[in-house]
Amino acid sequence: MDSALLKVDEEKARHAKRVKLRELNAAMDVQVELSKLDSSLKRHTGLIKRMRQSLGTDHRDQILKDIDSLSLEKYIDEIVGATLEGIAKCKTEKDVWSSVEVISALHRRFPTAFTHPLISSLSTALGAPSRAALSALPPEQREKEDSARVSRQRPLLRVCSELALVGIITDGQKRSGGEWIMKVLRELLSNDPTLSSLPLLSIFLKSYSRPYLGLTSPQSKQISADAEPGTLSSATTNATQGEFPTLLHESEELVEQDIRDRFKRMCEGYFDSVSKKLTIEHKRLQDQDRRNHEAYIRSGEIFEDRQQAYEKMTKGYEKLLASCQTLSELLYLPMPSLPTASQKSDSIQIGANAVSGDEEDPLAHSGGKWEDEEERRFFEDIQDLKDFVPKSVLGIESDEKEDKEVTEEREKAEKEKADAEAKKLEEELEGLKLDSDRINERKDATAEVEMREEEPDGTITPTPMSPTKAPSPPLSPQLAPQGPSQLLTSLLARLPDATNRAMIDQAAIDFAFLNSKAARKRLIKFLGAVPKNRTDLLPHYARFVATLNRYMPDIGAELVALLDEEFRYLQRKKNVVKELSEVRMKNMLYLSNLTKFRVVPSHLILHMFKVCLDEFSGTNVENIAMLLEGCGRFLLRSDETRERFGTMLELMRRKQSMQHFDQRQILLLENAYYQCNPPERTPRQLKERTPLELFIRHLIYDVLAKKTIDKVLKLLRKLDWDDPIVQRALHKVFTKPWKIKYSNINLLAMLTYDLQRYHPAFSISVVDQVLEDIRRGLEQNVYSTNQRRVAAIKYLGELYIYRLLGSILVFDTLWSLVTFGHPEGHPLPRQPCPVDMPNDFFRVRLVCVLLDTVGMCFDRGTQKRKLDNFLVFFQYYVLCKEDLPMDVDFMLSDSIEAIRPKMTMYKTIEEAAVAVDEMFNAALQNAGLSTGEDSGEDSDEEGERPQQQDEEDGDTTGQESSNEERTPSPDPVIVLSAQEHLGPSEEAEAEFEKELAKIITDSSAESRKVDKKAAWWDSAVLAPNLRKKRADEGDVDAGGDNNPDSNAVMQFTVITKRGGRQQGRHLLVPAESALAVHTRSAQLQDKVEQQHLKRLVLDYEQREEAEEMKALEMRNRAGAIKIRYVG
């Protein structure tokens, strides 16, 4: 309440200032002595410069002082220009009032020389922009231009509004300038279809609604929603009763009562137009939102162009809504009621029929009027010219009631005419339902009656060629008269190039601004003269006519009459077949498109169909086929024509079965019939799935991405893995990689690897199923499953990358792809195979996909040799096929170049066959050598590669030759040998003790010289020739166990050294002695270690591969390294 009273006080203060300044301007009592005025150029230049900078409060005092002290007569034109520039810098209310005071001071000194040019300049600056110039700009540039214009005109409008209140801008003697301001605003708002000037009206109403419209603030900002726009004055008056006293008496008002009332009605009407546009945009936005929702449900995503269009529409709607709310608050009018989504009767259909891709409810089933959504938008979403063109240009009367009555009368008359035609048509159809003899008897009579009806007055119908030969509109600007005629000529010249919806809609708007009776006649003449070879223009011309027909019905009526006349002429010229075939096609297509836009009355098109059906032969067969293809579906599914047109179709089928047509005509009629009336198909039954299964599919198919894989893994782990239903659903999803995006297959493999830690059996089952699917694809080789097979092969490679299967399975799969189904697994050149024909290159694609996925992993060791061997055979397999298509050839070249860029490519089948034979021979030889070495004795050289075998043989030979030259050594060194069981006797034991004592005695002197830290037995090594000799003797000595007469003994070799040669001597030790037992246990321990070392050497490559893959995985997870496979 306090704020409202404060506003009233502020308004009274502003009114007092305006009245005072108006009295000063009206008195014109400025007394100036010219002799005392300064005329120096410097001060005048400074004043003009200061005025250009701003007329605000900062420079106000100095400018007023200069105006009173300077002569100014010679600088009036510069001052007018500077005043306009200074006004543009005034942003606040104080700056605006300061500029008004400056202009008033200049007006009092120069009421004619200054005021008139200033008002003329202000009128020009506040003028509406040129529509032709704006239409030539792109949309983004147009928005920038509108925004700059509004920013430029905002301070000018505020200053002009004040000038009209203080008596500088006037409409006449002793009248304010209210009408001048109203005309300026009307011109701005009338020529603004995009509502870009709406902020100017909002700015004006915020500051000047009280003096210009007589509005005062009620108790609440808006009156009740039941109030009508026309009752604004009474509503505001009643609302203020008892709240605020009347601000001013009528004699104190600055704007006349009639101007205020007219101004108020103009603003109310404009608000009504904005409200209607807001409602339309709201419905469009809701429809677009619903279509986006349906598209998302059906396809799982919203395309980028659709999303951008929706965002642009939303932005425009929000801007319009904010402007409408501002106007509602300033005019104290209720906002229009906007329907919510829940109030709409139509609902989204999600089900079997919704999968067809259509996005409208009438199209949710196969029997819709339109084949797809694009066709529906083209024929039904027609723009309303009233939203883009002022009503005065369209010729719409202000009295809407009279227009409504006229429209109702016209519709009633048309309906009665249509009913009369329908009754007549039904009567004729009843006659057509008789048997064939009666039909043939009535045919001639009906044709004669029809000819009489067509030519009641005996006038000659013009030939169909006459429209095409009609003089085209002049295209030369020099020959065309200046003004609207020249613009119309330019428009008609652009129409043949308008081959999309946006261009033809813009052409309709442009023609609406040129609307006149003469222009409509020229347009009808032009539209009727479409070249017969430009049938692509007919749908767009029909849309052009449908857009204009709502407000210019004579265009559609006269064009339809012209086409009807042409149709009747063609019926009389049925015998002229070849020469008029293109004209008939153009006529039928034109009528069909106009019918779908509802420009052609339904009774007329049905009558034409009946005429062709009466003479069901020759050219009429083609006419009926073109009508059925063009508008048959529309007529059969429209409520007003379904029954009658269905009857005609039934009669056509009956006549077709009774008459004899050639094969071409039968094909035409069959195609046309089934195009307009396709056979009924049962809707596809959707598989019922549990909510949990739908949730799992949603996670994998929709949510799974690089950023969400951890979240998906956590959710999958939270499932009940003990439930067989859950396991079955997960197994189905994880074993069908073709149902997800191809780029997400690696993510599916990563999920399988992560789940392996917790559910290893599940991962094994996934790998088994993938291998089984690949095998089934090789066995069946069905073309429809090719996409699935590619995804399965890709999935297999990704599973190998994540270590869910070994390289053996990968190579088995590669070899299966090139050998399966061929005799003995060997492809033959150009030899047919039931599952792999020579002209079938799909297996080559599969191999390339698998090589692109895992080929870079096989770059070292035995896996590199395996892949090289396979690539040799793969080249042979490819050469066994016919010549590769270009795309397969490029794919093969890219794949091999990525993994083996220096590999030799074979050109002929002979070269490849020789290379394959050499590869197999080398592989068999290497396999044989490795087998012999693995079965040999345990030695220090067991881990060496086969190619070192020759070196070992050479070493052995050298050892045997050196064994003959060795000499005994006095230093005994005990070397452990293999266990032998010779069974020595007591005499042998005594001999052993004697010999042992002798050896110890002989070596006692030398042993003193030996360094304890480096004893001979710590560093001595048995010579290679002795080891070789003992190995040969071991086979004989090992048979000691079979001697029952001797106890078990162990043979030792004692090495002595004399000079530089070693000499070995055999020594038998009982097996039960401590030395033998200790030696035997040491031998066993050494053998275990040796076996372990052998196993490590054999498994070296496998361990190296595993460690590399583990390191790769850790780097991927820790460092988020993105691996890019080139192939």
mmCIF file of C-alpha atoms in Angstrom, residues 273-564:
data_model
loop_
_atom_site.group_PDB
_atom_site.id
_atom_site.type_symbol
_atom_site.label_atom_id
_atom_site.label_comp_id
_atom_site.label_asym_id
_atom_site.label_seq_id
_atom_site.Cartn_x
_atom_site.Cartn_y
_atom_site.Cartn_z
ATOM 1 C CA SER A 273 -2.751 -10.580 -30.930
ATOM 2 C CA VAL A 274 0.320 -11.337 -28.837
ATOM 3 C CA SER A 275 -1.762 -13.630 -26.609
ATOM 4 C CA LYS A 276 -3.038 -15.579 -29.604
ATOM 5 C CA LYS A 277 0.477 -15.930 -30.973
ATOM 6 C CA LEU A 278 1.660 -17.076 -27.539
ATOM 7 C CA THR A 279 -1.052 -19.729 -27.455
ATOM 8 C CA ILE A 280 -0.093 -20.937 -30.931
ATOM 9 C CA GLU A 281 3.585 -21.086 -30.034
ATOM 10 C CA HIS A 282 2.735 -22.888 -26.802
ATOM 11 C CA LYS A 283 0.817 -25.565 -28.688
ATOM 12 C CA ARG A 284 3.622 -25.899 -31.239
ATOM 13 C CA LEU A 285 6.157 -26.282 -28.469
ATOM 14 C CA GLN A 286 4.039 -28.924 -26.751
ATOM 15 C CA ASP A 287 3.582 -30.794 -30.031
ATOM 16 C CA GLN A 288 7.304 -30.683 -30.714
ATOM 17 C CA ASP A 289 8.048 -31.834 -27.198
ATOM 18 C CA ARG A 290 5.640 -34.719 -27.602
ATOM 19 C CA ARG A 291 7.207 -35.709 -30.921
ATOM 20 C CA ASN A 292 10.678 -35.578 -29.387
ATOM 21 C CA HIS A 293 9.478 -37.777 -26.548
ATOM 22 C CA GLU A 294 7.993 -40.305 -28.941
ATOM 23 C CA ALA A 295 11.141 -40.284 -31.075
ATOM 24 C CA TYR A 296 13.256 -40.887 -27.990
ATOM 25 C CA ILE A 297 11.070 -43.801 -26.931
ATOM 26 C CA ARG A 298 11.215 -45.404 -30.364
ATOM 27 C CA SER A 299 14.833 -44.798 -31.374
ATOM 28 C CA GLY A 300 16.520 -44.266 -28.038
ATOM 29 C CA GLU A 301 17.916 -40.843 -28.967
ATOM 30 C CA ILE A 302 16.933 -37.427 -30.276
ATOM 31 C CA PHE A 303 18.750 -36.334 -33.404
ATOM 32 C CA GLU A 304 20.856 -33.218 -33.250
ATOM 33 C CA ASP A 305 18.874 -31.201 -35.811
ATOM 34 C CA ARG A 306 15.614 -31.955 -33.981
ATOM 35 C CA GLN A 307 17.200 -30.972 -30.669
ATOM 36 C CA GLN A 308 18.517 -27.706 -32.074
ATOM 37 C CA ALA A 309 15.132 -26.843 -33.564
ATOM 38 C CA TYR A 310 13.471 -27.560 -30.228
ATOM 39 C CA GLU A 311 15.956 -25.399 -28.323
ATOM 40 C CA LYS A 312 15.477 -22.540 -30.775
ATOM 41 C CA MET A 313 11.706 -22.857 -30.480
ATOM 42 C CA THR A 314 11.947 -22.918 -26.677
ATOM 43 C CA LYS A 315 14.109 -19.823 -26.643
ATOM 44 C CA GLY A 316 11.662 -17.917 -28.843
ATOM 45 C CA TYR A 317 8.693 -19.092 -26.771
ATOM 46 C CA GLU A 318 10.287 -18.026 -23.471
ATOM 47 C CA LYS A 319 11.072 -14.613 -24.894
ATOM 48 C CA LEU A 320 7.500 -14.223 -26.140
ATOM 49 C CA LEU A 321 6.102 -15.420 -22.811
ATOM 50 C CA ALA A 322 8.180 -12.887 -20.860
ATOM 51 C CA SER A 323 7.029 -10.071 -23.158
ATOM 52 C CA CYS A 324 3.395 -11.142 -22.851
ATOM 53 C CA GLN A 325 3.641 -11.253 -19.063
ATOM 54 C CA THR A 326 5.139 -7.766 -19.054
ATOM 55 C CA LEU A 327 2.302 -6.426 -21.204
ATOM 56 C CA SER A 328 -0.218 -8.181 -18.980
ATOM 57 C CA GLU A 329 1.199 -6.496 -15.900
ATOM 58 C CA LEU A 330 1.420 -3.072 -17.529
ATOM 59 C CA LEU A 331 -2.074 -3.182 -19.045
ATOM 60 C CA TYR A 332 -3.605 -4.969 -16.022
ATOM 61 C CA LEU A 333 -5.007 -7.668 -18.299
ATOM 62 C CA PRO A 334 -5.151 -11.397 -17.531
ATOM 63 C CA MET A 335 -2.694 -13.746 -19.176
ATOM 64 C CA PRO A 336 -4.178 -16.129 -21.763
ATOM 65 C CA SER A 337 -4.893 -19.638 -20.541
ATOM 66 C CA LEU A 338 -2.231 -21.964 -21.899
ATOM 67 C CA PRO A 339 -3.256 -25.630 -22.229
ATOM 68 C CA THR A 340 -1.054 -28.043 -20.341
ATOM 69 C CA ALA A 341 0.034 -31.448 -21.562
ATOM 70 C CA SER A 342 -2.492 -33.174 -19.330
ATOM 71 C CA GLN A 343 -5.367 -31.236 -20.937
ATOM 72 C CA LYS A 344 -4.610 -32.557 -24.405
ATOM 73 C CA SER A 345 -6.832 -35.361 -25.534
ATOM 74 C CA ASP A 346 -4.250 -37.136 -27.593
ATOM 75 C CA SER A 347 -1.722 -39.275 -25.782
ATOM 76 C CA ILE A 348 1.532 -40.935 -26.682
ATOM 77 C CA GLN A 349 1.131 -44.421 -28.055
ATOM 78 C CA ILE A 350 3.873 -46.785 -27.073
ATOM 79 C CA GLY A 351 3.429 -50.261 -28.374
ATOM 80 C CA ALA A 352 3.694 -52.534 -31.331
ATOM 81 C CA ASN A 353 2.200 -50.084 -33.763
ATOM 82 C CA ALA A 354 4.344 -47.223 -32.538
ATOM 83 C CA VAL A 355 7.504 -48.808 -33.872
ATOM 84 C CA SER A 356 6.610 -47.858 -37.416
ATOM 85 C CA GLY A 357 8.435 -44.546 -37.037
ATOM 86 C CA ASP A 358 5.418 -42.253 -37.337
ATOM 87 C CA GLU A 359 5.109 -39.627 -34.660
ATOM 88 C CA GLU A 360 1.462 -38.697 -34.756
ATOM 89 C CA ASP A 361 -1.451 -40.531 -33.264
ATOM 90 C CA PRO A 362 -3.371 -40.863 -36.541
ATOM 91 C CA LEU A 363 -0.253 -42.406 -38.009
ATOM 92 C CA ALA A 364 0.319 -44.866 -35.211
ATOM 93 C CA HIS A 365 -1.389 -47.540 -37.244
ATOM 94 C CA SER A 366 -0.870 -48.604 -40.822
ATOM 95 C CA GLY A 367 -4.112 -47.022 -42.006
ATOM 96 C CA GLY A 368 -3.131 -43.359 -41.583
ATOM 97 C CA LYS A 369 -3.719 -40.716 -44.220
ATOM 98 C CA TRP A 370 -0.021 -40.092 -44.704
ATOM 99 C CA GLU A 371 2.842 -42.412 -45.401
ATOM 100 C CA ASP A 372 5.243 -40.725 -42.994
ATOM 101 C CA GLU A 373 5.613 -37.764 -40.692
ATOM 102 C CA GLU A 374 7.367 -35.593 -43.273
ATOM 103 C CA GLU A 375 4.445 -35.921 -45.684
ATOM 104 C CA ARG A 376 1.986 -35.081 -42.937
ATOM 105 C CA ARG A 377 3.853 -31.911 -42.013
ATOM 106 C CA PHE A 378 4.025 -30.846 -45.648
ATOM 107 C CA PHE A 379 0.292 -31.191 -46.286
ATOM 108 C CA GLU A 380 -1.134 -30.221 -42.881
ATOM 109 C CA ASP A 381 1.259 -27.782 -41.185
ATOM 110 C CA ILE A 382 0.367 -24.746 -43.268
ATOM 111 C CA GLN A 383 1.361 -21.356 -41.921
ATOM 112 C CA ASP A 384 -1.290 -18.773 -41.123
ATOM 113 C CA LEU A 385 -0.628 -15.544 -43.017
ATOM 114 C CA LYS A 386 -2.296 -13.610 -40.222
ATOM 115 C CA ASP A 387 0.738 -14.317 -38.036
ATOM 116 C CA PHE A 388 3.100 -12.701 -40.562
ATOM 117 C CA VAL A 389 1.023 -10.159 -42.474
ATOM 118 C CA PRO A 390 -1.062 -7.308 -40.981
ATOM 119 C CA LYS A 391 -4.804 -7.788 -41.095
ATOM 120 C CA SER A 392 -5.230 -4.640 -43.122
ATOM 121 C CA VAL A 393 -3.024 -6.068 -45.879
ATOM 122 C CA LEU A 394 -4.997 -9.314 -45.915
ATOM 123 C CA GLY A 395 -8.271 -7.381 -46.162
ATOM 124 C CA ILE A 396 -9.700 -8.741 -42.922
ATOM 125 C CA GLU A 397 -12.490 -6.502 -41.594
ATOM 126 C CA SER A 398 -12.320 -5.276 -38.041
ATOM 127 C CA ASP A 399 -15.742 -6.612 -37.287
ATOM 128 C CA GLU A 400 -15.022 -10.283 -36.727
ATOM 129 C CA LYS A 401 -18.666 -11.163 -36.200
ATOM 130 C CA GLU A 402 -19.584 -10.151 -39.712
ATOM 131 C CA ASP A 403 -16.674 -12.148 -41.092
ATOM 132 C CA LYS A 404 -17.793 -15.126 -39.054
ATOM 133 C CA GLU A 405 -21.329 -14.886 -40.360
ATOM 134 C CA VAL A 406 -20.116 -14.602 -43.942
ATOM 135 C CA THR A 407 -17.818 -17.560 -43.439
ATOM 136 C CA GLU A 408 -20.587 -19.634 -41.914
ATOM 137 C CA GLU A 409 -22.910 -18.808 -44.776
ATOM 138 C CA ARG A 410 -20.241 -19.691 -47.314
ATOM 139 C CA GLU A 411 -19.463 -22.961 -45.553
ATOM 140 C CA LYS A 412 -23.151 -23.771 -45.305
ATOM 141 C CA ALA A 413 -23.639 -23.148 -49.021
ATOM 142 C CA GLU A 414 -20.624 -25.254 -49.890
ATOM 143 C CA LYS A 415 -21.857 -28.018 -47.619
ATOM 144 C CA GLU A 416 -25.279 -28.018 -49.229
ATOM 145 C CA LYS A 417 -23.649 -28.120 -52.652
ATOM 146 C CA ALA A 418 -21.395 -30.968 -51.584
ATOM 147 C CA ASP A 419 -24.359 -32.891 -50.163
ATOM 148 C CA ALA A 420 -26.282 -32.425 -53.389
ATOM 149 C CA GLU A 421 -23.315 -33.658 -55.410
ATOM 150 C CA ALA A 422 -22.870 -36.559 -52.989
ATOM 151 C CA LYS A 423 -26.502 -37.609 -53.365
ATOM 152 C CA LYS A 424 -26.211 -37.413 -57.115
ATOM 153 C CA LEU A 425 -23.013 -39.416 -56.984
ATOM 154 C CA GLU A 426 -24.561 -42.062 -54.755
ATOM 155 C CA GLU A 427 -27.444 -42.431 -57.156
ATOM 156 C CA GLU A 428 -25.020 -42.945 -60.003
ATOM 157 C CA LEU A 429 -23.019 -45.418 -57.918
ATOM 158 C CA GLU A 430 -26.147 -47.432 -57.279
ATOM 159 C CA GLY A 431 -26.504 -47.706 -61.000
ATOM 160 C CA LEU A 432 -22.910 -48.842 -61.304
ATOM 161 C CA LYS A 433 -23.506 -51.726 -58.907
ATOM 162 C CA LEU A 434 -25.622 -53.619 -61.412
ATOM 163 C CA ASP A 435 -24.320 -56.575 -63.353
ATOM 164 C CA SER A 436 -21.859 -56.193 -66.160
ATOM 165 C CA ASP A 437 -24.407 -56.169 -69.005
ATOM 166 C CA ARG A 438 -26.395 -53.391 -67.446
ATOM 167 C CA ILE A 439 -23.209 -51.465 -66.715
ATOM 168 C CA ASN A 440 -22.183 -51.659 -70.346
ATOM 169 C CA GLU A 441 -25.653 -50.604 -71.526
ATOM 170 C CA ARG A 442 -25.680 -47.549 -69.261
ATOM 171 C CA LYS A 443 -22.136 -46.604 -70.092
ATOM 172 C CA ASP A 444 -22.881 -44.841 -73.376
ATOM 173 C CA ALA A 445 -25.904 -43.034 -71.992
ATOM 174 C CA THR A 446 -23.972 -41.810 -68.973
ATOM 175 C CA ALA A 447 -21.188 -40.581 -71.244
ATOM 176 C CA GLU A 448 -23.684 -38.657 -73.400
ATOM 177 C CA VAL A 449 -25.301 -37.088 -70.354
ATOM 178 C CA GLU A 450 -21.876 -36.178 -69.074
ATOM 179 C CA MET A 451 -20.962 -34.512 -72.364
ATOM 180 C CA ARG A 452 -24.174 -32.479 -72.246
ATOM 181 C CA GLU A 453 -23.446 -31.430 -68.685
ATOM 182 C CA GLU A 454 -19.923 -30.410 -69.597
ATOM 183 C CA GLU A 455 -21.021 -28.189 -72.511
ATOM 184 C CA PRO A 456 -24.397 -26.736 -71.606
ATOM 185 C CA ASP A 457 -24.015 -23.623 -73.730
ATOM 186 C CA GLY A 458 -22.027 -25.031 -76.597
ATOM 187 C CA THR A 459 -18.931 -22.984 -75.816
ATOM 188 C CA ILE A 460 -15.579 -24.217 -77.024
ATOM 189 C CA THR A 461 -13.210 -25.332 -74.300
ATOM 190 C CA PRO A 462 -9.638 -24.091 -74.713
ATOM 191 C CA THR A 463 -6.988 -26.641 -75.460
ATOM 192 C CA PRO A 464 -4.729 -27.773 -72.669
ATOM 193 C CA MET A 465 -1.756 -26.457 -74.575
ATOM 194 C CA SER A 466 -3.086 -22.939 -74.383
ATOM 195 C CA PRO A 467 -2.146 -22.472 -70.721
ATOM 196 C CA THR A 468 1.388 -23.552 -71.403
ATOM 197 C CA LYS A 469 1.603 -21.172 -74.363
ATOM 198 C CA ALA A 470 0.216 -18.291 -72.393
ATOM 199 C CA PRO A 471 2.578 -15.354 -72.256
ATOM 200 C CA SER A 472 4.784 -15.586 -69.191
ATOM 201 C CA PRO A 473 5.030 -12.579 -66.904
ATOM 202 C CA PRO A 474 7.614 -10.071 -68.028
ATOM 203 C CA LEU A 475 10.932 -10.772 -66.386
ATOM 204 C CA SER A 476 12.773 -7.656 -67.484
ATOM 205 C CA PRO A 477 12.693 -4.784 -64.966
ATOM 206 C CA GLN A 478 12.853 -2.279 -67.821
ATOM 207 C CA LEU A 479 9.649 -3.584 -69.440
ATOM 208 C CA ALA A 480 7.747 -4.017 -66.174
ATOM 209 C CA PRO A 481 6.158 -0.982 -64.567
ATOM 210 C CA GLN A 482 7.730 0.293 -61.410
ATOM 211 C CA GLY A 483 6.161 -0.595 -58.051
ATOM 212 C CA PRO A 484 4.089 -3.642 -57.070
ATOM 213 C CA SER A 485 3.923 -4.959 -60.630
ATOM 214 C CA GLN A 486 7.696 -5.206 -60.816
ATOM 215 C CA LEU A 487 7.838 -6.921 -57.425
ATOM 216 C CA LEU A 488 5.169 -9.406 -58.558
ATOM 217 C CA THR A 489 7.157 -10.146 -61.703
ATOM 218 C CA SER A 490 10.213 -10.836 -59.603
ATOM 219 C CA LEU A 491 8.177 -13.087 -57.302
ATOM 220 C CA LEU A 492 6.749 -15.107 -60.191
ATOM 221 C CA ALA A 493 10.245 -15.509 -61.622
ATOM 222 C CA ARG A 494 11.412 -16.956 -58.289
ATOM 223 C CA LEU A 495 8.591 -19.491 -57.971
ATOM 224 C CA PRO A 496 10.085 -22.178 -60.305
ATOM 225 C CA ASP A 497 13.145 -22.265 -58.023
ATOM 226 C CA ALA A 498 11.107 -22.590 -54.809
ATOM 227 C CA THR A 499 11.544 -26.328 -54.383
ATOM 228 C CA ASN A 500 11.343 -26.585 -50.604
ATOM 229 C CA ARG A 501 8.820 -25.743 -47.946
ATOM 230 C CA ALA A 502 10.620 -22.714 -46.494
ATOM 231 C CA MET A 503 11.012 -20.980 -49.851
ATOM 232 C CA ILE A 504 7.416 -21.541 -50.945
ATOM 233 C CA ASP A 505 6.075 -20.320 -47.577
ATOM 234 C CA GLN A 506 8.167 -17.166 -47.847
ATOM 235 C CA ALA A 507 6.855 -16.645 -51.370
ATOM 236 C CA ALA A 508 3.287 -16.827 -50.051
ATOM 237 C CA ILE A 509 4.068 -14.136 -47.452
ATOM 238 C CA ASP A 510 5.661 -11.932 -50.102
ATOM 239 C CA PHE A 511 2.628 -12.286 -52.366
ATOM 240 C CA ALA A 512 0.294 -11.371 -49.494
ATOM 241 C CA PHE A 513 1.943 -7.931 -49.354
ATOM 242 C CA LEU A 514 1.333 -7.551 -53.098
ATOM 243 C CA ASN A 515 -2.265 -8.753 -52.919
ATOM 244 C CA SER A 516 -4.632 -7.196 -55.404
ATOM 245 C CA LYS A 517 -7.199 -8.391 -57.914
ATOM 246 C CA ALA A 518 -4.836 -7.914 -60.833
ATOM 247 C CA ALA A 519 -2.031 -9.663 -58.970
ATOM 248 C CA ARG A 520 -4.283 -12.633 -58.217
ATOM 249 C CA LYS A 521 -5.270 -12.930 -61.881
ATOM 250 C CA ARG A 522 -1.630 -12.941 -62.957
ATOM 251 C CA LEU A 523 -0.835 -15.523 -60.319
ATOM 252 C CA ILE A 524 -3.669 -17.854 -61.397
ATOM 253 C CA LYS A 525 -2.570 -17.558 -65.002
ATOM 254 C CA PHE A 526 1.000 -18.369 -64.008
ATOM 255 C CA LEU A 527 0.057 -21.329 -61.808
ATOM 256 C CA GLY A 528 -2.101 -22.796 -64.563
ATOM 257 C CA ALA A 529 0.785 -22.638 -67.037
ATOM 258 C CA VAL A 530 3.184 -25.003 -65.287
ATOM 259 C CA PRO A 531 5.463 -26.661 -67.858
ATOM 260 C CA LYS A 532 4.433 -30.257 -68.427
ATOM 261 C CA ASN A 533 7.946 -31.524 -67.674
ATOM 262 C CA ARG A 534 8.131 -29.787 -64.270
ATOM 263 C CA THR A 535 5.881 -32.080 -62.277
ATOM 264 C CA ASP A 536 8.270 -31.667 -59.318
ATOM 265 C CA LEU A 537 6.845 -28.155 -58.800
ATOM 266 C CA LEU A 538 3.230 -29.272 -58.421
ATOM 267 C CA PRO A 539 3.280 -30.199 -54.676
ATOM 268 C CA HIS A 540 4.966 -26.890 -53.822
ATOM 269 C CA TYR A 541 2.597 -24.858 -55.980
ATOM 270 C CA ALA A 542 -0.321 -26.670 -54.327
ATOM 271 C CA ARG A 543 1.033 -25.691 -50.898
ATOM 272 C CA PHE A 544 1.444 -22.120 -52.138
ATOM 273 C CA VAL A 545 -2.212 -22.034 -53.247
ATOM 274 C CA ALA A 546 -3.405 -23.657 -49.998
ATOM 275 C CA THR A 547 -1.571 -21.016 -47.934
ATOM 276 C CA LEU A 548 -3.190 -18.164 -49.862
ATOM 277 C CA ASN A 549 -6.585 -19.830 -50.243
ATOM 278 C CA ARG A 550 -7.575 -19.172 -46.628
ATOM 279 C CA TYR A 551 -7.662 -15.405 -47.188
ATOM 280 C CA MET A 552 -7.879 -15.315 -51.005
ATOM 281 C CA PRO A 553 -10.357 -18.094 -51.857
ATOM 282 C CA ASP A 554 -10.731 -16.934 -55.443
ATOM 283 C CA ILE A 555 -7.198 -18.178 -56.221
ATOM 284 C CA GLY A 556 -7.980 -21.767 -55.313
ATOM 285 C CA ALA A 557 -11.430 -21.725 -56.882
ATOM 286 C CA GLU A 558 -10.268 -20.329 -60.227
ATOM 287 C CA LEU A 559 -7.245 -22.628 -60.409
ATOM 288 C CA VAL A 560 -9.442 -25.666 -59.699
ATOM 289 C CA ALA A 561 -11.885 -24.487 -62.356
ATOM 290 C CA LEU A 562 -9.011 -24.170 -64.809
ATOM 291 C CA LEU A 563 -7.799 -27.696 -64.062
ATOM 292 C CA ASP A 564 -11.354 -29.069 -64.250
#
